[in-house]
mmCIF file of C-alpha atoms and ligand atoms in Angstrom:
data_model
loop_
_atom_site.group_PDB
_atom_site.id
_atom_site.type_symbol
_atom_site.label_atom_id
_atom_site.label_comp_id
_atom_site.label_asym_id
_atom_site.label_seq_id
_atom_site.Cartn_x
_atom_site.Cartn_y
_atom_site.Cartn_z
ATOM 1 C CA UNK A 438 0.000 0.000 0.000
ATOM 2 C CA UNK A 439 1.261 3.476 -0.933
ATOM 3 C CA UNK A 440 0.424 6.508 1.198
ATOM 4 C CA UNK A 441 0.910 10.174 0.391
ATOM 5 C CA UNK A 442 0.206 13.741 1.340
ATOM 6 C CA UNK A 443 -1.486 15.641 -1.453
ATOM 7 C CA UNK A 444 -2.751 19.140 -2.197
ATOM 8 C CA UNK A 445 -6.142 19.393 -3.902
ATOM 9 C CA UNK A 446 -7.280 21.976 -6.467
ATOM 10 C CA UNK A 447 -8.961 24.001 -3.679
ATOM 11 C CA UNK A 448 -5.609 24.258 -1.830
ATOM 12 C CA UNK A 449 -6.506 21.840 0.968
ATOM 13 C CA UNK A 450 -3.879 19.328 2.111
ATOM 14 C CA UNK A 451 -4.953 15.757 2.645
ATOM 15 C CA UNK A 452 -3.673 12.316 3.460
ATOM 16 C CA UNK A 453 -4.238 9.812 0.667
ATOM 17 C CA UNK A 454 -3.771 6.268 -0.503
ATOM 18 C CA UNK A 455 -2.467 5.776 -4.047
ATOM 19 C CA UNK A 456 -4.139 2.952 -5.948
ATOM 20 C CA UNK A 457 -2.953 2.522 -9.523
ATOM 21 C CA UNK A 458 -3.771 5.714 -11.399
ATOM 22 C CA UNK A 459 -5.933 7.214 -8.702
ATOM 23 C CA UNK A 460 -5.762 8.749 -5.290
ATOM 24 C CA UNK A 461 -8.187 7.801 -2.536
ATOM 25 C CA UNK A 462 -8.558 10.512 0.097
ATOM 26 C CA UNK A 463 -8.334 9.732 3.797
ATOM 27 C CA UNK A 464 -10.444 11.483 6.387
ATOM 28 C CA UNK A 465 -8.256 12.491 9.338
ATOM 29 C CA UNK A 466 -11.220 13.836 11.308
ATOM 30 C CA UNK A 467 -12.647 10.452 12.209
ATOM 31 C CA UNK A 468 -10.364 9.619 15.130
ATOM 32 C CA UNK A 469 -9.177 12.030 17.791
ATOM 33 C CA UNK A 470 -5.579 10.792 17.775
ATOM 34 C CA UNK A 471 -5.099 10.609 13.988
ATOM 35 C CA UNK A 472 -4.511 14.000 12.383
ATOM 36 C CA UNK A 473 -1.475 13.510 10.161
ATOM 37 C CA UNK A 474 0.126 10.983 7.847
ATOM 38 C CA UNK A 475 2.745 10.398 10.554
ATOM 39 C CA UNK A 476 -0.021 9.443 13.001
ATOM 40 C CA UNK A 477 -1.118 6.767 10.523
ATOM 41 C CA UNK A 478 2.450 5.579 9.858
ATOM 42 C CA UNK A 479 3.177 5.364 13.581
ATOM 43 C CA UNK A 480 0.004 3.454 14.443
ATOM 44 C CA UNK A 481 0.003 -0.288 15.225
ATOM 45 C CA UNK A 482 -1.565 -1.182 11.876
ATOM 46 C CA UNK A 483 -1.090 1.566 9.254
ATOM 47 C CA UNK A 484 -2.688 -0.459 6.440
ATOM 48 C CA UNK A 485 -5.761 -1.374 8.494
ATOM 49 C CA UNK A 486 -6.121 2.184 9.765
ATOM 50 C CA UNK A 487 -5.987 3.555 6.210
ATOM 51 C CA UNK A 488 -8.794 1.277 5.103
ATOM 52 C CA UNK A 489 -10.838 2.555 8.046
ATOM 53 C CA UNK A 490 -10.048 6.215 7.213
ATOM 54 C CA UNK A 491 -11.033 6.092 3.544
ATOM 55 C CA UNK A 492 -13.361 9.017 2.828
ATOM 56 C CA UNK A 493 -16.381 7.251 1.398
ATOM 57 C CA UNK A 494 -18.097 10.503 0.388
ATOM 58 C CA UNK A 495 -15.375 11.333 -2.221
ATOM 59 C CA UNK A 496 -14.676 9.633 -5.525
ATOM 60 C CA UNK A 497 -11.065 8.538 -6.181
ATOM 61 C CA UNK A 498 -9.168 11.324 -7.989
ATOM 62 C CA UNK A 499 -6.953 10.893 -11.065
ATOM 63 C CA UNK A 500 -3.258 11.385 -10.202
ATOM 64 C CA UNK A 501 -3.011 14.553 -12.303
ATOM 65 C CA UNK A 502 -5.698 16.287 -10.252
ATOM 66 C CA UNK A 503 -3.560 16.414 -7.120
ATOM 67 C CA UNK A 504 -0.128 17.754 -6.224
ATOM 68 C CA UNK A 505 2.036 15.350 -4.248
ATOM 69 C CA UNK A 506 3.721 16.863 -1.182
ATOM 70 C CA UNK A 507 6.723 15.629 0.786
ATOM 71 C CA UNK A 508 5.356 12.773 2.957
ATOM 72 C CA UNK A 509 6.837 14.272 6.136
ATOM 73 C CA UNK A 510 5.286 15.854 9.214
ATOM 74 C CA UNK A 511 7.455 16.506 12.267
ATOM 75 C CA UNK A 512 9.996 13.721 11.784
ATOM 76 C CA UNK A 513 13.737 14.399 11.801
ATOM 77 C CA UNK A 514 15.662 13.448 8.670
ATOM 78 C CA UNK A 515 18.921 11.518 9.032
ATOM 79 C CA UNK A 516 21.233 9.896 6.517
ATOM 80 C CA UNK A 517 23.762 7.093 6.359
ATOM 81 C CA UNK A 518 26.958 7.488 4.339
ATOM 82 C CA UNK A 519 29.556 5.363 2.600
ATOM 83 C CA UNK A 520 27.235 2.372 2.491
ATOM 84 C CA UNK A 521 28.053 1.448 -1.140
ATOM 85 C CA UNK A 522 31.514 0.729 -2.615
ATOM 86 C CA UNK A 523 30.949 3.503 -5.196
ATOM 87 C CA UNK A 524 30.509 6.054 -2.420
ATOM 88 C CA UNK A 525 33.596 4.863 -0.538
ATOM 89 C CA UNK A 526 35.781 5.234 -3.657
ATOM 90 C CA UNK A 527 34.357 8.649 -4.616
ATOM 91 C CA UNK A 528 34.804 10.097 -1.104
ATOM 92 C CA UNK A 529 38.377 8.822 -0.876
ATOM 93 C CA UNK A 530 39.155 10.512 -4.208
ATOM 94 C CA UNK A 531 37.494 13.805 -3.324
ATOM 95 C CA UNK A 532 39.178 14.234 0.059
ATOM 96 C CA UNK A 533 42.937 14.074 0.544
ATOM 97 C CA UNK A 534 42.755 14.569 4.296
ATOM 98 C CA UNK A 535 39.661 12.427 4.873
ATOM 99 C CA UNK A 536 40.451 9.421 2.665
ATOM 100 C CA UNK A 537 41.318 7.038 5.472
ATOM 101 C CA UNK A 538 38.149 7.945 7.399
ATOM 102 C CA UNK A 539 35.956 7.019 4.419
ATOM 103 C CA UNK A 540 37.975 3.870 3.811
ATOM 104 C CA UNK A 541 37.559 2.688 7.413
ATOM 105 C CA UNK A 542 33.897 3.581 7.858
ATOM 106 C CA UNK A 543 32.831 1.470 4.867
ATOM 107 C CA UNK A 544 33.711 -1.744 6.711
ATOM 108 C CA UNK A 545 33.523 -0.603 10.344
ATOM 109 C CA UNK A 546 30.767 -2.036 12.532
ATOM 110 C CA UNK A 547 29.463 1.479 13.279
ATOM 111 C CA UNK A 548 28.052 3.143 10.151
ATOM 112 C CA UNK A 549 28.362 6.814 9.302
ATOM 113 C CA UNK A 550 25.096 8.501 10.316
ATOM 114 C CA UNK A 551 24.473 12.215 10.126
ATOM 115 C CA UNK A 552 21.638 14.628 10.735
ATOM 116 C CA UNK A 553 20.250 15.740 7.372
ATOM 117 C CA UNK A 554 17.536 18.166 8.357
ATOM 118 C CA UNK A 555 14.107 19.065 9.539
ATOM 119 C CA UNK A 556 10.865 19.041 7.566
ATOM 120 C CA UNK A 557 11.440 22.745 6.855
ATOM 121 C CA UNK A 558 14.520 21.877 4.756
ATOM 122 C CA UNK A 559 12.769 19.137 2.752
ATOM 123 C CA UNK A 560 11.392 19.601 -0.767
ATOM 124 C CA UNK A 561 8.510 17.509 -2.028
ATOM 125 C CA UNK A 562 7.959 16.315 -5.606
ATOM 126 C CA UNK A 563 8.308 19.188 -8.099
ATOM 127 C CA UNK A 564 9.738 21.568 -5.505
ATOM 128 C CA UNK A 565 13.269 22.909 -5.966
ATOM 129 C CA UNK A 566 16.301 21.305 -4.388
ATOM 130 C CA UNK A 567 19.212 23.666 -3.906
ATOM 131 C CA UNK A 568 22.866 23.927 -4.797
ATOM 132 C CA UNK A 569 24.677 26.204 -2.341
ATOM 133 C CA UNK A 570 25.941 29.467 -3.846
ATOM 134 C CA UNK A 571 29.349 28.803 -2.264
ATOM 135 C CA UNK A 572 29.694 25.389 -3.956
ATOM 136 C CA UNK A 573 31.057 24.776 -7.450
ATOM 137 C CA UNK A 574 30.780 21.000 -7.268
ATOM 138 C CA UNK A 575 27.404 19.657 -6.154
ATOM 139 C CA UNK A 576 25.508 16.482 -6.939
ATOM 140 C CA UNK A 577 22.223 14.785 -6.084
ATOM 141 C CA UNK A 578 22.467 11.554 -4.098
ATOM 142 C CA UNK A 579 19.571 9.182 -4.924
ATOM 143 C CA UNK A 580 18.859 7.153 -1.803
ATOM 144 C CA UNK A 581 16.454 4.461 -0.700
ATOM 145 C CA UNK A 582 14.879 5.943 2.426
ATOM 146 C CA UNK A 583 13.441 4.293 5.513
ATOM 147 C CA UNK A 584 10.412 5.634 7.323
ATOM 148 C CA UNK A 585 10.840 4.889 11.026
ATOM 149 C CA UNK A 586 8.270 5.089 13.804
ATOM 150 C CA UNK A 587 9.221 6.336 17.294
ATOM 151 C CA UNK A 588 10.143 2.747 18.273
ATOM 152 C CA UNK A 589 12.652 2.785 15.365
ATOM 153 C CA UNK A 590 10.706 0.136 13.480
ATOM 154 C CA UNK A 591 10.807 0.358 9.691
ATOM 155 C CA UNK A 592 7.214 1.125 8.722
ATOM 156 C CA UNK A 593 7.739 2.285 5.159
ATOM 157 C CA UNK A 594 10.036 3.285 2.337
ATOM 158 C CA UNK A 595 10.329 6.365 0.189
ATOM 159 C CA UNK A 596 12.760 8.080 -2.175
ATOM 160 C CA UNK A 597 15.341 10.545 -0.861
ATOM 161 C CA UNK A 598 17.712 12.979 -2.531
ATOM 162 C CA UNK A 599 20.669 13.819 -0.272
ATOM 163 C CA UNK A 600 21.895 16.977 -2.064
ATOM 164 C CA UNK A 601 25.614 17.293 -1.424
ATOM 165 C CA UNK A 602 28.345 19.885 -1.979
ATOM 166 C CA UNK A 603 31.297 17.655 -2.820
ATOM 167 C CA UNK A 604 33.848 20.492 -2.826
ATOM 168 C CA UNK A 605 32.904 21.623 0.686
ATOM 169 C CA UNK A 606 32.805 18.045 2.012
ATOM 170 C CA UNK A 607 36.100 17.217 0.249
ATOM 171 C CA UNK A 608 37.948 20.265 1.587
ATOM 172 C CA UNK A 609 37.644 19.068 5.177
ATOM 173 C CA UNK A 610 35.481 16.288 6.670
ATOM 174 C CA UNK A 611 34.569 18.694 9.493
ATOM 175 C CA UNK A 612 32.610 20.712 6.920
ATOM 176 C CA UNK A 613 30.192 17.804 6.371
ATOM 177 C CA UNK A 614 27.218 19.508 8.082
ATOM 178 C CA UNK A 615 27.628 22.533 5.790
ATOM 179 C CA UNK A 616 27.996 20.333 2.710
ATOM 180 C CA UNK A 617 24.846 18.447 3.613
ATOM 181 C CA UNK A 618 22.467 20.595 5.666
ATOM 182 C CA UNK A 619 21.125 23.864 4.281
ATOM 183 C CA UNK A 620 17.828 25.185 2.912
ATOM 184 C CA UNK A 621 16.187 22.828 0.363
ATOM 185 C CA UNK A 622 18.994 20.275 0.833
ATOM 186 C CA UNK A 623 16.778 17.196 0.726
ATOM 187 C CA UNK A 624 14.064 15.813 -1.526
ATOM 188 C CA UNK A 625 11.540 13.245 -0.265
ATOM 189 C CA UNK A 626 8.558 11.525 -1.883
ATOM 190 C CA UNK A 627 6.333 11.080 -3.751
ATOM 191 C CA UNK A 628 4.797 8.280 -1.647
ATOM 192 C CA UNK A 629 5.531 6.051 1.319
ATOM 193 C CA UNK A 630 5.348 2.370 0.437
ATOM 194 C CA UNK A 631 4.278 0.528 3.588
ATOM 195 C CA UNK A 632 6.848 -2.047 4.677
ATOM 196 C CA UNK A 633 4.357 -4.893 4.790
ATOM 197 C CA UNK A 634 6.117 -7.202 2.296
ATOM 198 C CA UNK A 635 9.704 -8.492 2.374
ATOM 199 C CA UNK A 636 11.940 -6.479 0.016
ATOM 200 C CA UNK A 637 13.582 -8.096 -2.998
ATOM 201 C CA UNK A 638 16.934 -6.284 -2.761
ATOM 202 C CA UNK A 639 18.135 -7.053 -6.291
ATOM 203 C CA UNK A 640 14.792 -6.050 -7.810
ATOM 204 C CA UNK A 641 14.774 -2.781 -5.877
ATOM 205 C CA UNK A 642 16.646 -0.768 -8.479
ATOM 206 C CA UNK A 643 17.510 2.894 -8.010
ATOM 207 C CA UNK A 644 17.854 5.027 -11.143
ATOM 208 C CA UNK A 645 18.711 8.665 -11.570
ATOM 209 C CA UNK A 646 18.450 10.847 -14.648
ATOM 210 C CA UNK A 647 19.628 14.453 -14.737
ATOM 211 C CA UNK A 648 18.313 16.679 -17.517
ATOM 212 C CA UNK A 649 19.627 20.069 -18.632
ATOM 213 C CA UNK A 650 17.010 21.588 -20.903
ATOM 214 C CA UNK A 651 16.106 18.791 -23.273
ATOM 215 C CA UNK A 652 19.508 17.071 -22.908
ATOM 216 C CA UNK A 653 20.171 14.180 -20.544
ATOM 217 C CA UNK A 654 23.507 15.018 -18.870
ATOM 218 C CA UNK A 655 23.800 12.045 -16.517
ATOM 219 C CA UNK A 656 22.131 8.751 -15.819
ATOM 220 C CA UNK A 657 23.057 6.064 -13.326
ATOM 221 C CA UNK A 658 21.668 2.914 -11.777
ATOM 222 C CA UNK A 659 22.241 0.703 -8.767
ATOM 223 C CA UNK A 660 20.152 -1.611 -6.605
ATOM 224 C CA UNK A 661 19.767 -2.432 -2.947
ATOM 225 C CA UNK A 662 21.789 -5.598 -3.604
ATOM 226 C CA UNK A 663 24.858 -3.297 -3.730
ATOM 227 C CA UNK A 664 24.154 -1.813 -0.296
ATOM 228 C CA UNK A 665 26.868 -2.943 2.124
ATOM 229 C CA UNK A 666 24.623 -2.734 5.210
ATOM 230 C CA UNK A 667 21.386 -4.365 6.297
ATOM 231 C CA UNK A 668 18.478 -1.917 6.458
ATOM 232 C CA UNK A 669 17.423 -2.927 10.030
ATOM 233 C CA UNK A 670 21.050 -2.557 11.114
ATOM 234 C CA UNK A 671 21.066 1.099 10.002
ATOM 235 C CA UNK A 672 17.804 1.753 11.849
ATOM 236 C CA UNK A 673 19.180 0.067 14.959
ATOM 237 C CA UNK A 674 22.344 2.186 14.976
ATOM 238 C CA UNK A 675 20.292 5.359 14.586
ATOM 239 C CA UNK A 676 18.188 4.397 17.585
ATOM 240 C CA UNK A 677 21.156 3.708 19.893
ATOM 241 C CA UNK A 678 21.166 6.173 22.794
ATOM 242 C CA UNK A 679 18.708 8.377 20.954
ATOM 243 C CA UNK A 680 14.999 9.110 20.998
ATOM 244 C CA UNK A 681 12.705 10.028 18.129
ATOM 245 C CA UNK A 682 9.312 10.870 19.642
ATOM 246 C CA UNK A 683 8.128 12.173 16.240
ATOM 247 C CA UNK A 684 9.750 9.391 14.193
ATOM 248 C CA UNK A 685 12.467 9.731 11.562
ATOM 249 C CA UNK A 686 13.368 9.353 7.912
ATOM 250 C CA UNK A 687 16.701 7.637 7.283
ATOM 251 C CA UNK A 688 18.336 7.973 3.861
ATOM 252 C CA UNK A 689 20.489 4.890 3.412
ATOM 253 C CA UNK A 690 23.362 6.257 1.320
ATOM 254 C CA UNK A 691 24.108 6.584 -2.359
ATOM 255 C CA UNK A 692 25.485 4.017 -4.777
ATOM 256 C CA UNK A 693 25.390 6.423 -7.728
ATOM 257 C CA UNK A 694 27.871 9.259 -8.073
ATOM 258 C CA UNK A 695 28.331 11.203 -11.323
ATOM 259 C CA UNK A 696 31.866 11.548 -12.745
ATOM 260 C CA UNK A 697 34.130 14.106 -11.062
ATOM 261 C CA UNK A 698 33.725 16.715 -13.807
ATOM 262 C CA UNK A 699 29.963 16.823 -13.282
ATOM 263 C CA UNK A 700 28.236 19.466 -11.199
ATOM 264 C CA UNK A 701 24.573 20.393 -11.019
ATOM 265 C CA UNK A 702 23.510 23.703 -12.547
ATOM 266 C CA UNK A 703 20.613 26.054 -11.933
ATOM 267 C CA UNK A 704 17.620 24.773 -13.933
ATOM 268 C CA UNK A 705 18.673 21.101 -14.072
ATOM 269 C CA UNK A 706 16.030 18.505 -13.324
ATOM 270 C CA UNK A 707 16.757 15.430 -11.192
ATOM 271 C CA UNK A 708 14.511 12.362 -11.546
ATOM 272 C CA UNK A 709 15.069 9.483 -9.126
ATOM 273 C CA UNK A 710 13.128 6.285 -9.716
ATOM 274 C CA UNK A 711 13.030 3.412 -7.237
ATOM 275 C CA UNK A 712 11.312 0.217 -8.347
ATOM 276 C CA UNK A 713 8.129 -0.405 -6.409
ATOM 277 C CA UNK A 714 7.925 3.153 -5.059
ATOM 278 C CA UNK A 715 7.815 5.619 -7.979
ATOM 279 C CA UNK A 716 9.732 8.631 -9.266
ATOM 280 C CA UNK A 717 10.779 11.770 -7.416
ATOM 281 C CA UNK A 718 11.421 14.711 -9.735
ATOM 282 C CA UNK A 719 12.869 18.027 -8.544
ATOM 283 C CA UNK A 720 14.169 21.074 -10.377
ATOM 284 C CA UNK A 721 17.526 22.399 -9.169
ATOM 285 C CA UNK A 722 18.045 25.991 -8.052
ATOM 286 C CA UNK A 723 21.263 27.883 -7.474
ATOM 287 C CA UNK A 724 20.513 31.572 -6.961
HETATM 288 O O1 LIG B 1455 30.598 11.128 4.293
HETATM 289 C C1 LIG B 1455 30.007 11.644 3.444
HETATM 290 C C2 LIG B 1455 28.609 11.449 3.080
HETATM 291 C C3 LIG B 1455 28.343 10.139 2.427
HETATM 292 C C4 LIG B 1455 26.979 10.061 1.847
HETATM 293 O O2 LIG B 1455 26.143 10.922 1.959
HETATM 294 C C5 LIG B 1455 26.624 8.845 1.070
HETATM 295 O O3 LIG B 1455 27.450 7.933 0.915
HETATM 296 O O4 LIG B 1455 25.496 8.782 0.583
HETATM 297 MG MG1 LIG B 1456 24.295 10.512 0.788
#
């Protein structure tokens, strides 16, 4: 089951279930303790609750009659790093001083985890993601993303874009928070796929296409089979000695990195497709 937050033609924002080519609205006024998509995701039985919340007075809407919003409420956004071989190699090449750190963290028991942002820094489908003005080498990082409830259980999956300033990160590993966390630094959406079925890692492919005008300037592909960590292991490390009363999103790292002479430009468009979830498209701004 796929859940979303959508905006309707009259400007109202609603929770919804996506079924094929249509969107079924949910009525969040039926239960006192369910007001947001996060309340549904954090409930004991999100799928059962959604069926109960279906707004029977509305007809399903065609997908093109709604605008998909980032599926986040008050959760924190975190990210894992250097979880694919491709990322380990790229980081070691970009950073003279940090190379050994990236080398070691790839195989260390403790993964790299960093704070990526708050809902205020997240862009939904179609909203701009940003390249910092003080960066001349920035890339999108297409990442399979876990939706975690306050008990740190994986309740769903979505698509994440961990926008990254490679020059700032490469200059000094201590600049990582500035390379990673700034306004519009993260894309999320378009839907949350409930984690009710076991994942087929090899079939969960992650594709990115970057367009500049009508030209495709980069495309890449990987799959979860290339991920060097187990998904529950990443969630468990995030939850150690920490509390997430409003839940969390955890981006699980990138396995796709464009060549070193590639940087995003103002006006580019980034499309990330993950099999079984959908496609997250964002325009890029640098202004
Ligand atoms: O250590 C740098 C960040 C790594 C990262 O974001 C990734 O591998 O996806
Ligand atoms: Mg990343």
